[in-house]
Amino acid sequence: MVQTMSDPVRRATRIRRFPWPFTGDRYAYSANVEPAPGLRRTIVGEWGRTILDPDETYVAELAERRDILARDPSRHVELPHMRAASWDVLLWGLRELVGTDPAMTLDRQGDGYVWTNRRLGTCQAFRYGDDASLPMGPLMFLGSQIQEDIVLLDQREDRLWADAGCVTFASNWSMAFTAGMSFMEIHGPVPHDFADGAIPRAERFLMRLGAGQAYRRLNWTTTAGYRLDTALDSYADWGASRVRLADCDDFADVFHMRVEVQHLVRLPESGAILFLIRTYLLPLADILTVPEWRAQFASVLTHLPDDIIQYKGLAVLRPRLLAHLG
Amino acid sequence: MSAPAGDDLVLRVEQVVDVAPSIREFVLRPTEGEGLPSHVPGSHLVVACGDRRNAYSLTGEGHAPEAYRISVLHRPDGQGGSAWLHRVRPGHILRCGRPRDAFAPVATARHHLLIAGGIGITPFLSHLRAARRWGRRVSVLYAVAAGAPVPHHAELAALAGDGLRILRGRAAMQAAMDHALQTQVLGTHLYVCGPDGLMDSALALAQAHGWPEERCHAERFGGVDAAEGAPFTVRLHRTGRDIAVAADVSMLDALAAAGVEWPAMCRRGVCGECRMDAAGTILHRDLVLSPAERAAQSCLMPCVSRAEGVLSLDL
């Protein structure tokens, strides 16, 4: 589903709440983690007050996820030993929603819960740990209530393993392909001498996270069109649009900055690491309305090393981008 | 919403129960609000006992518990923490850390073999509760002194059923362990908690019978906060000012308290943001610096690393 951003009010909101990824005029691949949540001001607005962000796109994005999962069930993967972690993340996520959005409540009596979500019109009673008490698995159910993509990492043998996930808005990767891989295997494609040691350091950091602790980081890349689903699984649907970016006429409207707000949480009961990915898209036309962002983006692009430029798929586009930003 | 991690819990002793001679169970509830953080099986609680901080396994339900339970063995020859707790009565307020997880069951295990001696049974009570909830296969060998009552016997029997074996005396336990460690299904994980002698025997037997190290897990208490350590002094070279870093605060926090602002991000020794040039005997604890940088003793991450004696900064 390709959405348009024609409504000026929505457009202004989107710019104001966009998690702009640059703070200086250089970008280095690093662990860049910080405790979460925490309000972060940008030159035109703010983001990050809460871990989950059920914003004005909430209902539309969840409908899009439901359609993608119906079309391609492989976006949800769960190895059998992740059952406890899946229930753990469901409770964590629903509680987090309750603390974020007054339209949602969770009532408990022992192992019995009643979940009410007035934004979706959902009222669901379930019994903790009883798979038959939900209309779908607990991980899938949480995926139907939060916009964020969900990956669960099991910690064993001094490593992390991506053993479960419900991921419909992946940026150029595939949950089905990644399932069961170790943290190091997943990050194999990251260039620059294995990100100058940032990846192994990040894994050690995650393995030391204490129960309930939450951290976050930003990641950025680019997308052709307002398209959340750029998973490798659907490459046939979007690959060509990426190629057309090089010479399309409406470049500033089609080219989007794609920012992922990633949260890392040690789940309290299973001890699994939760990796949440929330995707925000902003067209170049909107970036051009903020002079500071325009200058920062130009400077970052100018200084990025060639292998990172290649990794982010910007080798062909850089001259065109710089011409717009300059 | 996620509670800020690291904050202490303030708990009221609701009940004190003698579960065996010299072993007292404490039921702890929050002084404010309802419900306590869930915890991973095998987690422990660090409890402030007078001027000591002791770690005790959480023995109750791990899912959204309304109360925490710990069982404390009175050690007359210990350092006073257990004796202090044994004088505590219902109504007393205890300051505790948040549950910490260092002895969790491995989710991929095909079977879990739990070996305990004496008070070492405590972390396995939460293992057994979780095993029952999630349908994990588990068996227990529990060594108890001849003639002594079995702590938590009814609870253990209810949770472990046929999987529970009580062994009386060292020889019986040794034989049972030897047999068990040769007859487990492939993919079994071993967990050991108890007196040092029992733990050493179990692990030596496992090794002798060819158990891979990654499948053997032992609980030995004694972890400390990454930022804690012996007190030292930071000397600001340019102003000649001395700032004391107490045992239980990080150097970064001590500097902030003294009005010295310094950029920091993760506060866990991983991001490298707070890197600081310094001269002195540095005790590195970060995950950022290379071995060569550590050896040079010329910079540190003050969020987790510390120093001996006086550390000089060019500030």
CSV table of N, CA and C in Angstrom, one decimal, chain A residues 190-324:
chain,number,residue,atom,x,y,z
A,190,VAL,N,27.1,-6.0,7.0
A,190,VAL,CA,27.5,-4.6,7.4
A,190,VAL,C,29.0,-4.4,7.1
A,191,PRO,N,29.3,-3.4,6.2
A,191,PRO,CA,30.7,-3.2,5.8
A,191,PRO,C,31.6,-2.5,6.8
A,192,HIS,N,32.7,-2.0,6.3
A,192,HIS,CA,33.7,-1.2,7.0
A,192,HIS,C,34.3,-2.0,8.1
A,193,ASP,N,35.0,-3.1,7.7
A,193,ASP,CA,35.8,-3.9,8.7
A,193,ASP,C,34.9,-4.3,9.8
A,194,PHE,N,33.8,-4.9,9.4
A,194,PHE,CA,32.7,-5.3,10.4
A,194,PHE,C,32.4,-4.2,11.4
A,195,ALA,N,32.1,-3.0,10.7
A,195,ALA,CA,31.7,-1.8,11.4
A,195,ALA,C,32.6,-1.5,12.5
A,196,ASP,N,33.9,-1.6,12.2
A,196,ASP,CA,35.0,-1.3,13.2
A,196,ASP,C,34.8,-1.9,14.6
A,197,GLY,N,34.3,-3.1,14.6
A,197,GLY,CA,34.1,-3.7,15.9
A,197,GLY,C,32.8,-3.4,16.6
A,198,ALA,N,31.9,-2.5,16.0
A,198,ALA,CA,30.7,-2.1,16.6
A,198,ALA,C,29.7,-3.3,16.8
A,199,ILE,N,29.7,-4.2,15.9
A,199,ILE,CA,28.7,-5.3,15.9
A,199,ILE,C,29.0,-6.2,17.1
A,200,PRO,N,30.2,-6.8,17.2
A,200,PRO,CA,30.5,-7.6,18.3
A,200,PRO,C,30.3,-6.9,19.7
A,201,ARG,N,30.7,-5.6,19.7
A,201,ARG,CA,30.5,-4.8,20.9
A,201,ARG,C,29.0,-4.7,21.3
A,202,ALA,N,28.2,-4.5,20.2
A,202,ALA,CA,26.8,-4.4,20.5
A,202,ALA,C,26.2,-5.7,21.0
A,203,GLU,N,26.7,-6.8,20.5
A,203,GLU,CA,26.2,-8.1,21.0
A,203,GLU,C,26.6,-8.3,22.5
A,204,ARG,N,27.8,-7.9,22.8
A,204,ARG,CA,28.2,-8.1,24.3
A,204,ARG,C,27.4,-7.2,25.2
A,205,PHE,N,27.1,-6.0,24.7
A,205,PHE,CA,26.3,-5.0,25.4
A,205,PHE,C,24.9,-5.6,25.7
A,206,LEU,N,24.3,-6.2,24.6
A,206,LEU,CA,23.0,-6.7,24.8
A,206,LEU,C,22.9,-7.9,25.7
A,207,MET,N,24.0,-8.7,25.7
A,207,MET,CA,24.0,-9.9,26.6
A,207,MET,C,24.1,-9.5,28.0
A,208,ARG,N,24.5,-8.2,28.3
A,208,ARG,CA,24.6,-7.8,29.7
A,208,ARG,C,23.5,-6.9,30.1
A,209,LEU,N,22.5,-6.7,29.3
A,209,LEU,CA,21.3,-5.9,29.7
A,209,LEU,C,20.6,-6.5,30.8
A,210,GLY,N,20.2,-5.7,31.8
A,210,GLY,CA,19.5,-6.2,33.0
A,210,GLY,C,18.0,-6.4,32.7
A,211,ALA,N,17.4,-7.2,33.5
A,211,ALA,CA,15.9,-7.4,33.3
A,211,ALA,C,15.2,-6.1,33.3
A,212,GLY,N,14.3,-5.9,32.2
A,212,GLY,CA,13.5,-4.8,32.1
A,212,GLY,C,14.2,-3.5,31.6
A,213,GLN,N,15.5,-3.6,31.4
A,213,GLN,CA,16.2,-2.4,30.8
A,213,GLN,C,15.9,-2.2,29.4
A,214,ALA,N,15.7,-1.0,28.9
A,214,ALA,CA,15.4,-0.7,27.5
A,214,ALA,C,16.4,0.4,27.0
A,215,TYR,N,16.9,0.1,25.8
A,215,TYR,CA,17.8,1.0,25.1
A,215,TYR,C,17.3,1.2,23.7
A,216,ARG,N,17.8,2.3,23.1
A,216,ARG,CA,17.4,2.5,21.7
A,216,ARG,C,18.5,3.0,20.8
A,217,ARG,N,18.3,2.9,19.6
A,217,ARG,CA,19.3,3.4,18.6
A,217,ARG,C,18.5,3.8,17.3
A,218,LEU,N,19.1,4.6,16.5
A,218,LEU,CA,18.5,5.0,15.2
A,218,LEU,C,19.3,4.3,14.1
A,219,ASN,N,18.6,4.0,13.1
A,219,ASN,CA,19.2,3.5,11.9
A,219,ASN,C,18.6,4.2,10.7
A,220,TRP,N,19.3,4.5,9.7
A,220,TRP,CA,18.6,5.2,8.5
A,220,TRP,C,19.1,4.6,7.2
A,221,THR,N,18.1,4.7,6.3
A,221,THR,CA,18.4,4.3,4.9
A,221,THR,C,17.4,5.0,4.1
A,222,THR,N,17.3,4.6,2.8
A,222,THR,CA,16.4,5.4,1.9
A,222,THR,C,15.4,4.4,1.2
A,223,THR,N,14.3,4.9,0.8
A,223,THR,CA,13.3,4.1,0.2
A,223,THR,C,12.6,4.9,-1.0
A,224,ALA,N,12.3,4.2,-2.1
A,224,ALA,CA,11.6,4.8,-3.2
A,224,ALA,C,10.1,4.7,-2.9
A,225,GLY,N,9.4,5.9,-2.7
A,225,GLY,CA,8.0,6.0,-2.4
A,225,GLY,C,7.8,5.8,-1.0
A,226,TYR,N,6.5,6.1,-0.5
A,226,TYR,CA,6.1,5.9,0.8
A,226,TYR,C,5.8,4.4,1.0
A,227,ARG,N,6.8,3.6,1.2
A,227,ARG,CA,6.6,2.2,1.2
A,227,ARG,C,7.2,1.5,2.4
A,228,LEU,N,6.4,1.0,3.3
A,228,LEU,CA,6.9,0.4,4.5
A,228,LEU,C,7.5,-1.0,4.2
A,229,ASP,N,6.8,-1.8,3.4
A,229,ASP,CA,7.2,-3.1,3.1
A,229,ASP,C,8.3,-3.1,2.0
A,230,THR,N,9.6,-3.1,2.4
A,230,THR,CA,10.7,-3.2,1.5
A,230,THR,C,11.5,-4.4,1.9
A,231,ALA,N,10.7,-5.5,2.3
A,231,ALA,CA,11.4,-6.8,2.7
A,231,ALA,C,12.0,-7.4,1.4
A,232,LEU,N,13.0,-8.2,1.6
A,232,LEU,CA,13.5,-9.0,0.5
A,232,LEU,C,12.5,-9.9,-0.1
A,233,ASP,N,11.5,-10.4,0.7
A,233,ASP,CA,10.5,-11.3,0.3
A,233,ASP,C,9.6,-10.7,-0.8
A,234,SER,N,9.5,-9.3,-0.7
A,234,SER,CA,8.6,-8.7,-1.7
A,234,SER,C,9.4,-7.9,-2.7
A,235,TYR,N,10.6,-8.2,-2.9
A,235,TYR,CA,11.5,-7.4,-3.8
A,235,TYR,C,10.9,-7.3,-5.2
A,236,ALA,N,10.2,-8.3,-5.7
A,236,ALA,CA,9.6,-8.3,-7.0
A,236,ALA,C,8.7,-7.1,-7.1
A,237,ASP,N,8.0,-6.7,-6.0
A,237,ASP,CA,7.1,-5.6,-6.0
A,237,ASP,C,7.7,-4.3,-6.0
A,238,TRP,N,8.9,-4.1,-5.4
A,238,TRP,CA,9.4,-2.8,-5.2
A,238,TRP,C,10.8,-2.5,-5.8
A,239,GLY,N,11.5,-3.6,-6.2
A,239,GLY,CA,12.8,-3.5,-6.7
A,239,GLY,C,12.9,-2.5,-7.9
A,240,ALA,N,12.0,-2.6,-8.8
A,240,ALA,CA,12.0,-1.7,-10.0
A,240,ALA,C,11.9,-0.2,-9.7
A,241,SER,N,11.0,0.0,-8.6
A,241,SER,CA,10.8,1.5,-8.3
A,241,SER,C,12.1,2.1,-7.8
A,242,ARG,N,12.9,1.3,-7.2
A,242,ARG,CA,14.2,1.7,-6.7
A,242,ARG,C,15.2,2.1,-7.9
A,243,VAL,N,15.1,1.3,-8.9
A,243,VAL,CA,15.9,1.6,-10.1
A,243,VAL,C,15.5,2.9,-10.8
A,244,ARG,N,14.1,3.1,-10.8
A,244,ARG,CA,13.6,4.3,-11.5
A,244,ARG,C,13.9,5.6,-10.8
A,245,LEU,N,14.4,5.5,-9.5
A,245,LEU,CA,14.7,6.7,-8.7
A,245,LEU,C,15.8,7.5,-9.5
A,246,ALA,N,16.7,6.8,-10.2
A,246,ALA,CA,17.8,7.5,-10.8
A,246,ALA,C,17.4,8.5,-11.8
A,247,ASP,N,16.2,8.3,-12.5
A,247,ASP,CA,15.9,9.3,-13.5
A,247,ASP,C,14.4,9.7,-13.5
A,248,CYS,N,13.7,9.5,-12.4
A,248,CYS,CA,12.3,9.9,-12.4
A,248,CYS,C,12.2,11.4,-12.3
A,249,ASP,N,11.1,11.9,-12.7
A,249,ASP,CA,10.9,13.4,-12.8
A,249,ASP,C,10.6,14.0,-11.4
A,250,ASP,N,9.8,13.2,-10.6
A,250,ASP,CA,9.4,13.7,-9.3
A,250,ASP,C,10.3,13.2,-8.2
A,251,PHE,N,11.6,13.3,-8.3
A,251,PHE,CA,12.5,12.7,-7.4
A,251,PHE,C,12.3,13.2,-5.9
A,252,ALA,N,12.0,14.5,-5.7
A,252,ALA,CA,11.9,15.0,-4.3
A,252,ALA,C,10.6,14.4,-3.6
A,253,ASP,N,9.7,14.0,-4.4
A,253,ASP,CA,8.5,13.4,-3.8
A,253,ASP,C,8.6,11.8,-3.6
A,254,VAL,N,9.4,11.2,-4.5
A,254,VAL,CA,9.5,9.8,-4.5
A,254,VAL,C,10.6,9.3,-3.5
A,255,PHE,N,11.8,10.1,-3.5
A,255,PHE,CA,12.9,9.7,-2.6
A,255,PHE,C,12.5,10.0,-1.2
A,256,HIS,N,12.6,8.9,-0.3
A,256,HIS,CA,12.2,9.0,1.1
A,256,HIS,C,13.4,8.7,2.0
A,257,MET,N,13.6,9.5,3.0
A,257,MET,CA,14.5,9.1,4.1
A,257,MET,C,13.7,8.1,4.9
A,258,ARG,N,14.4,7.0,5.2
A,258,ARG,CA,13.8,5.9,6.0
A,258,ARG,C,14.5,5.8,7.3
A,259,VAL,N,13.9,6.1,8.4
A,259,VAL,CA,14.5,6.0,9.8
A,259,VAL,C,13.9,4.9,10.6
A,260,GLU,N,14.7,4.1,11.1
A,260,GLU,CA,14.2,3.1,12.1
A,260,GLU,C,14.5,3.5,13.5
A,261,VAL,N,13.5,3.6,14.3
A,261,VAL,CA,13.8,3.7,15.8
A,261,VAL,C,13.8,2.3,16.3
A,262,GLN,N,14.9,1.8,16.7
A,262,GLN,CA,15.1,0.5,17.2
A,262,GLN,C,15.2,0.4,18.7
A,263,HIS,N,14.4,-0.4,19.4
A,263,HIS,CA,14.5,-0.5,20.8
A,263,HIS,C,15.0,-1.9,21.2
A,264,LEU,N,15.7,-2.0,22.2
A,264,LEU,CA,16.3,-3.2,22.7
A,264,LEU,C,15.9,-3.4,24.1
A,265,VAL,N,15.2,-4.4,24.5
A,265,VAL,CA,14.7,-4.5,25.8
A,265,VAL,C,14.9,-6.0,26.3
A,266,ARG,N,15.4,-6.1,27.5
A,266,ARG,CA,15.5,-7.4,28.1
A,266,ARG,C,14.2,-7.8,28.7
A,267,LEU,N,13.5,-8.7,28.2
A,267,LEU,CA,12.2,-9.1,28.7
A,267,LEU,C,12.3,-9.7,30.1
A,268,PRO,N,11.4,-9.4,30.9
A,268,PRO,CA,11.6,-9.7,32.4
A,268,PRO,C,11.5,-11.1,32.7
A,269,GLU,N,10.6,-11.9,32.1
A,269,GLU,CA,10.3,-13.3,32.6
A,269,GLU,C,11.1,-14.4,31.8
A,270,SER,N,11.2,-14.2,30.5
A,270,SER,CA,11.9,-15.2,29.7
A,270,SER,C,13.4,-14.9,29.6
A,271,GLY,N,13.8,-13.6,29.8
A,271,GLY,CA,15.2,-13.2,29.6
A,271,GLY,C,15.6,-13.0,28.2
A,272,ALA,N,14.6,-13.2,27.3
A,272,ALA,CA,14.9,-12.9,25.8
A,272,ALA,C,15.2,-11.5,25.6
A,273,ILE,N,15.9,-11.2,24.5
A,273,ILE,CA,16.1,-9.8,24.2
A,273,ILE,C,15.0,-9.4,23.1
A,274,LEU,N,14.3,-8.4,23.3
A,274,LEU,CA,13.3,-7.9,22.4
A,274,LEU,C,14.0,-6.8,21.5
A,275,PHE,N,13.8,-7.0,20.2
A,275,PHE,CA,14.3,-6.0,19.2
A,275,PHE,C,13.1,-5.5,18.5
A,276,LEU,N,12.8,-4.2,18.8
A,276,LEU,CA,11.6,-3.6,18.1
A,276,LEU,C,12.1,-2.6,17.1
A,277,ILE,N,11.5,-2.7,15.9
A,277,ILE,CA,11.9,-1.7,14.9
A,277,ILE,C,10.6,-1.0,14.4
A,278,ARG,N,10.7,0.4,14.6
A,278,ARG,CA,9.6,1.2,14.1
A,278,ARG,C,10.1,2.0,12.9
A,279,THR,N,9.4,2.0,11.8
A,279,THR,CA,9.9,2.7,10.6
A,279,THR,C,9.1,4.0,10.3
A,280,TYR,N,9.9,5.0,10.1
A,280,TYR,CA,9.3,6.3,9.7
A,280,TYR,C,9.9,6.7,8.4
A,281,LEU,N,9.0,7.3,7.5
A,281,LEU,CA,9.4,7.7,6.2
A,281,LEU,C,9.2,9.2,6.0
A,282,LEU,N,10.1,9.9,5.4
A,282,LEU,CA,9.9,11.3,5.1
A,282,LEU,C,10.5,11.6,3.7
A,283,PRO,N,9.6,12.2,2.8
A,283,PRO,CA,10.0,12.5,1.5
A,283,PRO,C,11.1,13.6,1.5
A,284,LEU,N,11.9,13.5,0.4
A,284,LEU,CA,13.0,14.6,0.3
A,284,LEU,C,12.3,15.9,0.2
A,285,ALA,N,11.2,16.1,-0.4
A,285,ALA,CA,10.5,17.4,-0.5
A,285,ALA,C,10.3,18.0,0.9
A,286,ASP,N,10.0,17.1,1.9
A,286,ASP,CA,9.8,17.6,3.3
A,286,ASP,C,11.1,18.0,3.9
A,287,ILE,N,12.2,17.2,3.6
A,287,ILE,CA,13.5,17.5,4.2
A,287,ILE,C,13.9,18.9,3.7
A,288,LEU,N,13.6,19.2,2.4
A,288,LEU,CA,14.0,20.4,1.8
A,288,LEU,C,13.4,21.6,2.5
A,289,THR,N,12.3,21.4,3.2
A,289,THR,CA,11.6,22.5,3.9
A,289,THR,C,12.3,22.9,5.2
A,290,VAL,N,13.3,22.1,5.7
A,290,VAL,CA,14.0,22.4,6.9
A,290,VAL,C,15.5,22.6,6.6
A,291,PRO,N,15.9,23.9,6.5
A,291,PRO,CA,17.2,24.2,6.0
A,291,PRO,C,18.4,23.5,6.8
A,292,GLU,N,18.2,23.3,8.1
A,292,GLU,CA,19.3,22.7,8.9
A,292,GLU,C,19.4,21.2,8.5
A,293,TRP,N,18.3,20.5,8.3
A,293,TRP,CA,18.3,19.1,7.8
A,293,TRP,C,18.9,19.0,6.5
A,294,ARG,N,18.5,19.9,5.6
A,294,ARG,CA,19.0,19.9,4.2
A,294,ARG,C,20.6,20.0,4.2
A,295,ALA,N,21.1,20.9,5.0
A,295,ALA,CA,22.6,21.1,5.1
A,295,ALA,C,23.3,19.9,5.7
A,296,GLN,N,22.6,19.3,6.8
A,296,GLN,CA,23.2,18.2,7.5
A,296,GLN,C,23.3,17.0,6.5
A,297,PHE,N,22.2,16.7,5.9
A,297,PHE,CA,22.1,15.6,5.0
A,297,PHE,C,23.1,15.7,3.9
A,298,ALA,N,23.3,16.9,3.3
A,298,ALA,CA,24.3,17.1,2.2
A,298,ALA,C,25.7,16.8,2.8
A,299,SER,N,26.0,17.3,4.0
A,299,SER,CA,27.3,17.1,4.5
A,299,SER,C,27.6,15.7,4.8
A,300,VAL,N,26.6,15.0,5.4
A,300,VAL,CA,26.7,13.5,5.7
A,300,VAL,C,27.0,12.8,4.4
A,301,LEU,N,26.2,13.1,3.4
A,301,LEU,CA,26.4,12.3,2.1
A,301,LEU,C,27.7,12.6,1.5
A,302,THR,N,28.2,13.8,1.6
A,302,THR,CA,29.5,14.2,1.0
A,302,THR,C,30.6,13.4,1.7
A,303,HIS,N,30.5,13.1,3.0
A,303,HIS,CA,31.6,12.5,3.8
A,303,HIS,C,31.5,11.0,3.9
A,304,LEU,N,30.4,10.4,3.6
A,304,LEU,CA,30.3,9.0,3.8
A,304,LEU,C,31.3,8.2,3.0
A,305,PRO,N,31.9,7.2,3.6
A,305,PRO,CA,32.9,6.4,2.8
A,305,PRO,C,32.2,5.6,1.8
A,306,ASP,N,32.9,5.2,0.7
A,306,ASP,CA,32.3,4.6,-0.4
A,306,ASP,C,31.5,3.2,-0.1
A,307,ASP,N,32.1,2.4,0.8
A,307,ASP,CA,31.5,1.2,1.1
A,307,ASP,C,30.2,1.3,1.8
A,308,ILE,N,30.1,2.4,2.7
A,308,ILE,CA,28.8,2.6,3.3
A,308,ILE,C,27.8,3.2,2.3
A,309,ILE,N,28.2,4.0,1.4
A,309,ILE,CA,27.4,4.5,0.4
A,309,ILE,C,26.8,3.4,-0.4
A,310,GLN,N,27.6,2.4,-0.7
A,310,GLN,CA,27.2,1.2,-1.5
A,310,GLN,C,26.2,0.4,-0.7
A,311,TYR,N,26.5,0.2,0.6
A,311,TYR,CA,25.7,-0.6,1.5
A,311,TYR,C,24.3,0.0,1.6
A,312,LYS,N,24.2,1.4,1.7
A,312,LYS,CA,22.9,2.0,1.8
A,312,LYS,C,22.3,2.3,0.4
A,313,GLY,N,22.9,1.8,-0.6
A,313,GLY,CA,22.2,1.8,-2.0
A,313,GLY,C,22.2,3.2,-2.5
A,314,LEU,N,23.2,4.1,-2.2
A,314,LEU,CA,23.2,5.5,-2.6
A,314,LEU,C,24.2,5.8,-3.6
A,315,ALA,N,25.0,4.8,-4.1
A,315,ALA,CA,26.1,5.1,-5.0
A,315,ALA,C,25.6,5.9,-6.2
A,316,VAL,N,24.5,5.4,-6.8
A,316,VAL,CA,24.0,6.0,-8.1
A,316,VAL,C,23.3,7.3,-7.7
A,317,LEU,N,22.6,7.4,-6.6
A,317,LEU,CA,21.7,8.5,-6.3
A,317,LEU,C,22.5,9.7,-5.7
A,318,ARG,N,23.7,9.5,-5.2
A,318,ARG,CA,24.3,10.6,-4.4
A,318,ARG,C,24.4,11.9,-5.2
A,319,PRO,N,24.9,11.9,-6.5
A,319,PRO,CA,25.0,13.2,-7.2
A,319,PRO,C,23.6,13.9,-7.3
A,320,ARG,N,22.6,13.1,-7.6
A,320,ARG,CA,21.3,13.6,-7.8
A,320,ARG,C,20.7,14.3,-6.5
A,321,LEU,N,21.0,13.5,-5.4
A,321,LEU,CA,20.5,14.0,-4.1
A,321,LEU,C,21.2,15.3,-3.7
A,322,LEU,N,22.6,15.3,-3.9
A,322,LEU,CA,23.3,16.5,-3.6
A,322,LEU,C,22.9,17.7,-4.4
A,323,ALA,N,22.5,17.5,-5.6
A,323,ALA,CA,22.0,18.6,-6.5
A,323,ALA,C,20.7,19.2,-5.9
A,324,HIS,N,19.8,18.3,-5.3
A,324,HIS,CA,18.6,18.8,-4.7
A,324,HIS,C,18.9,19.5,-3.4
